[in-house]
Amino acid sequence: MRPVATPSGENPRRAIPSVERLLAAPAAQALVARYRREHVVDVVRDVLASVRRTATGGVPADAVLLERVAGRLAATAVPRLRRVVNATGVVLHTNLGRARLAEAAVAAVTEAAREAVNVELDLATGRRGERDALLADDLCALTGAEAGLVVNNNAAAVLLVLNTLAADRDVLVSRGELVEIGGSFRIPDVMAKSGARLREVGTTNRTHAVDYRAALGPATALVLKVHTSNYRVVGFTAAVDLAELVAIGREAAVPVFEDLGSGALVDLTAFGLPYEPVVRERLAAGVDLVSFSGDKLLGGPQAGIVVGRRDLVARLAVNPLRRALRPDKLTYAALGATLRLYRQSPDLTRDLPVLRWLTRPLADLEATGRAAAALLGSRLGDGYRIEVVASECEVGSGAVPVVAVESRALAIEHADVDPDRIAARFRAAHPPVLGRIHDGRFLLDLRGIFDPAELAVDLGS
Ligand SMILES: *Cc1c(COP(=O)(O)O)cnc(C)c1O
């Protein structure tokens, strides 16, 4: 950068051009043709302000300042939310947007985004309709529920249920189920915000039917069961069987609500995967309401789904909070398309990315790994060792806890390069590739990588 010479003794700040002078330059006019004028002016001001703060030895030429302006404008034009390659080994990674949508759901979102859609219009009568009518049919068919309703996420679903059914009254929860999920969802905090009073039952490791019975009283509005999906108390434990909990609720005429977290719509063991509670089974066991996420194992968009008794769902629907928690048309489009796949697809492992990832045979992962290793070899540079190794991945987002799913990974090592540095190089690629460090080695998990080219990114030098 060549500073403009300033006559000796003069204050170098004098030489700082005005905003008007810079904007009059042809290079600035080209920027104004490309970006909103106010935005260009703001960035010019910022650049001049930083020159003013730092100019001790002189002021750069106008052309140099305008290059800085152009650079900053280009940087602000880059989307902050970007495509990344998930080779972390966590299939439903909350930091990476959880489930990737099925193609049918992507198409439905695109259409709903581009066109007018009947989100609240009953096409048969021409009158105003209910958003939830768009999904009720599929939700009931898939879960055996009488009714269902959708909000923005499962945390919102829990809040809505507690506020509607138990504000200013008692909710019984086992101490062993007062969980925190994802570092921000804590049952006691959500309960407090809902206005319901938490009545802890039992102890952290053992809760018995007699504990629930003893806690029941005239102020009890609800029995809450939380699927402790992201951890498990092992050893000397006892949890009250669901059927027994349902019986306790029935005797006292108190509804039982289960926050299932992930909530599978199909039995995952049929695909050779670990067991995860199935929504239909919980309702069949007599639970009055069940809530679960749309973007965990279900494999759809972020949403919170509540299904169960018609009279209780009807009460949720008229709570004013519900208006504040309602999803937009894009969510209905994506969730509707995903639910229809569950009803209609003859092969969910083909059509639903979450299940396609989880059920992929290891030989397939190994083949992808060998092809990716061959492509990556030259891009990494000298001295790198790449091999396909056995690894374990997890479903993530609190689904199927503790149980790991067998996987394969590319291990990338260099005698003189720290695994953190290797990870940073992959993160800086276009698109960024995210792996993990395990036992001092950088690993790229292959379960979600179908095309070896996804890993063969430009790594710079
Ligand atoms: C994940 C989870 C939640 C929160 O669901 P979001 O859809 O992320 O809001 C609540 N309860 C349980 C048991 C969960 O696993």
PDB file of N, CA, C and O in Angstrom, residues 113 156 239 304 329 336 350-351 358 372 378 414 430 436 441-442 457:
ATOM      1  N   ALA A 113     -42.631 -21.625  -1.146  1.00  0.00           N
ATOM      2  CA  ALA A 113     -41.920 -20.347  -1.049  1.00  0.00           C
ATOM      3  C   ALA A 113     -42.233 -19.466  -2.251  1.00  0.00           C
ATOM      4  O   ALA A 113     -42.346 -18.252  -2.138  1.00  0.00           O
ATOM      5  N   ALA A 156     -41.241 -25.619  22.303  1.00  0.00           N
ATOM      6  CA  ALA A 156     -42.487 -24.853  22.254  1.00  0.00           C
ATOM      7  C   ALA A 156     -43.686 -25.761  22.532  1.00  0.00           C
ATOM      8  O   ALA A 156     -44.653 -25.346  23.193  1.00  0.00           O
ATOM      9  N   ALA A 239     -37.607 -46.907  37.148  1.00  0.00           N
ATOM     10  CA  ALA A 239     -38.514 -45.911  36.594  1.00  0.00           C
ATOM     11  C   ALA A 239     -39.863 -46.585  36.508  1.00  0.00           C
ATOM     12  O   ALA A 239     -39.949 -47.791  36.304  1.00  0.00           O
ATOM     13  N   GLY A 304     -42.366 -28.794  16.354  1.00  0.00           N
ATOM     14  CA  GLY A 304     -42.755 -29.548  17.533  1.00  0.00           C
ATOM     15  C   GLY A 304     -44.144 -30.092  17.273  1.00  0.00           C
ATOM     16  O   GLY A 304     -45.037 -29.351  16.857  1.00  0.00           O
ATOM     17  N   LYS A 329     -45.637 -21.354   6.597  1.00  0.00           N
ATOM     18  CA  LYS A 329     -46.076 -22.258   5.530  1.00  0.00           C
ATOM     19  C   LYS A 329     -44.956 -23.195   5.065  1.00  0.00           C
ATOM     20  O   LYS A 329     -45.223 -24.312   4.633  1.00  0.00           O
ATOM     21  N   GLY A 336     -45.408 -31.791   5.880  1.00  0.00           N
ATOM     22  CA  GLY A 336     -46.437 -32.542   5.166  1.00  0.00           C
ATOM     23  C   GLY A 336     -45.821 -33.529   4.184  1.00  0.00           C
ATOM     24  O   GLY A 336     -46.207 -34.700   4.137  1.00  0.00           O
ATOM     25  N   ARG A 350     -34.632 -45.391   1.224  1.00  0.00           N
ATOM     26  CA  ARG A 350     -34.232 -44.742  -0.036  1.00  0.00           C
ATOM     27  C   ARG A 350     -34.645 -43.270  -0.018  1.00  0.00           C
ATOM     28  O   ARG A 350     -33.914 -42.395  -0.455  1.00  0.00           O
ATOM     29  N   ASP A 351     -35.851 -43.018   0.509  1.00  0.00           N
ATOM     30  CA  ASP A 351     -36.442 -41.686   0.340  1.00  0.00           C
ATOM     31  C   ASP A 351     -36.180 -40.705   1.482  1.00  0.00           C
ATOM     32  O   ASP A 351     -36.347 -39.503   1.306  1.00  0.00           O
ATOM     33  N   LEU A 358     -28.409 -43.853   8.113  1.00  0.00           N
ATOM     34  CA  LEU A 358     -28.239 -44.785   9.232  1.00  0.00           C
ATOM     35  C   LEU A 358     -28.192 -46.237   8.799  1.00  0.00           C
ATOM     36  O   LEU A 358     -27.618 -47.066   9.494  1.00  0.00           O
ATOM     37  N   ALA A 372     -12.450 -41.436  -1.852  1.00  0.00           N
ATOM     38  CA  ALA A 372     -12.168 -40.090  -1.347  1.00  0.00           C
ATOM     39  C   ALA A 372     -10.689 -39.954  -0.978  1.00  0.00           C
ATOM     40  O   ALA A 372     -10.063 -38.920  -1.221  1.00  0.00           O
ATOM     41  N   SER A 378      -3.505 -35.958  -3.252  1.00  0.00           N
ATOM     42  CA  SER A 378      -2.713 -34.901  -3.876  1.00  0.00           C
ATOM     43  C   SER A 378      -3.078 -33.532  -3.308  1.00  0.00           C
ATOM     44  O   SER A 378      -2.265 -32.623  -3.290  1.00  0.00           O
ATOM     45  N   HIS A 414      -0.489 -36.508   9.943  1.00  0.00           N
ATOM     46  CA  HIS A 414       0.806 -36.020   9.447  1.00  0.00           C
ATOM     47  C   HIS A 414       1.739 -35.939  10.650  1.00  0.00           C
ATOM     48  O   HIS A 414       1.332 -35.456  11.710  1.00  0.00           O
ATOM     49  N   HIS A 430     -13.877 -24.763   0.812  1.00  0.00           N
ATOM     50  CA  HIS A 430     -15.151 -24.365   0.202  1.00  0.00           C
ATOM     51  C   HIS A 430     -15.790 -25.572  -0.472  1.00  0.00           C
ATOM     52  O   HIS A 430     -15.275 -26.007  -1.481  1.00  0.00           O
ATOM     53  N   ARG A 436     -13.975 -34.719  13.067  1.00  0.00           N
ATOM     54  CA  ARG A 436     -13.770 -34.662  14.508  1.00  0.00           C
ATOM     55  C   ARG A 436     -12.410 -35.252  14.846  1.00  0.00           C
ATOM     56  O   ARG A 436     -11.807 -35.955  14.031  1.00  0.00           O
ATOM     57  N   ARG A 441      -6.404 -38.213  16.514  1.00  0.00           N
ATOM     58  CA  ARG A 441      -6.383 -38.278  15.046  1.00  0.00           C
ATOM     59  C   ARG A 441      -7.564 -37.519  14.474  1.00  0.00           C
ATOM     60  O   ARG A 441      -8.651 -37.541  15.046  1.00  0.00           O
ATOM     61  N   PHE A 442      -7.349 -36.897  13.326  1.00  0.00           N
ATOM     62  CA  PHE A 442      -8.459 -36.207  12.667  1.00  0.00           C
ATOM     63  C   PHE A 442      -9.233 -37.224  11.818  1.00  0.00           C
ATOM     64  O   PHE A 442      -8.653 -37.930  10.997  1.00  0.00           O
ATOM     65  N   VAL A 457     -12.245 -31.514  -1.312  1.00  0.00           N
ATOM     66  CA  VAL A 457     -12.378 -30.077  -1.496  1.00  0.00           C
ATOM     67  C   VAL A 457     -11.002 -29.441  -1.721  1.00  0.00           C
ATOM     68  O   VAL A 457      -9.975 -30.053  -1.463  1.00  0.00           O
TER      69      VAL A 457
END
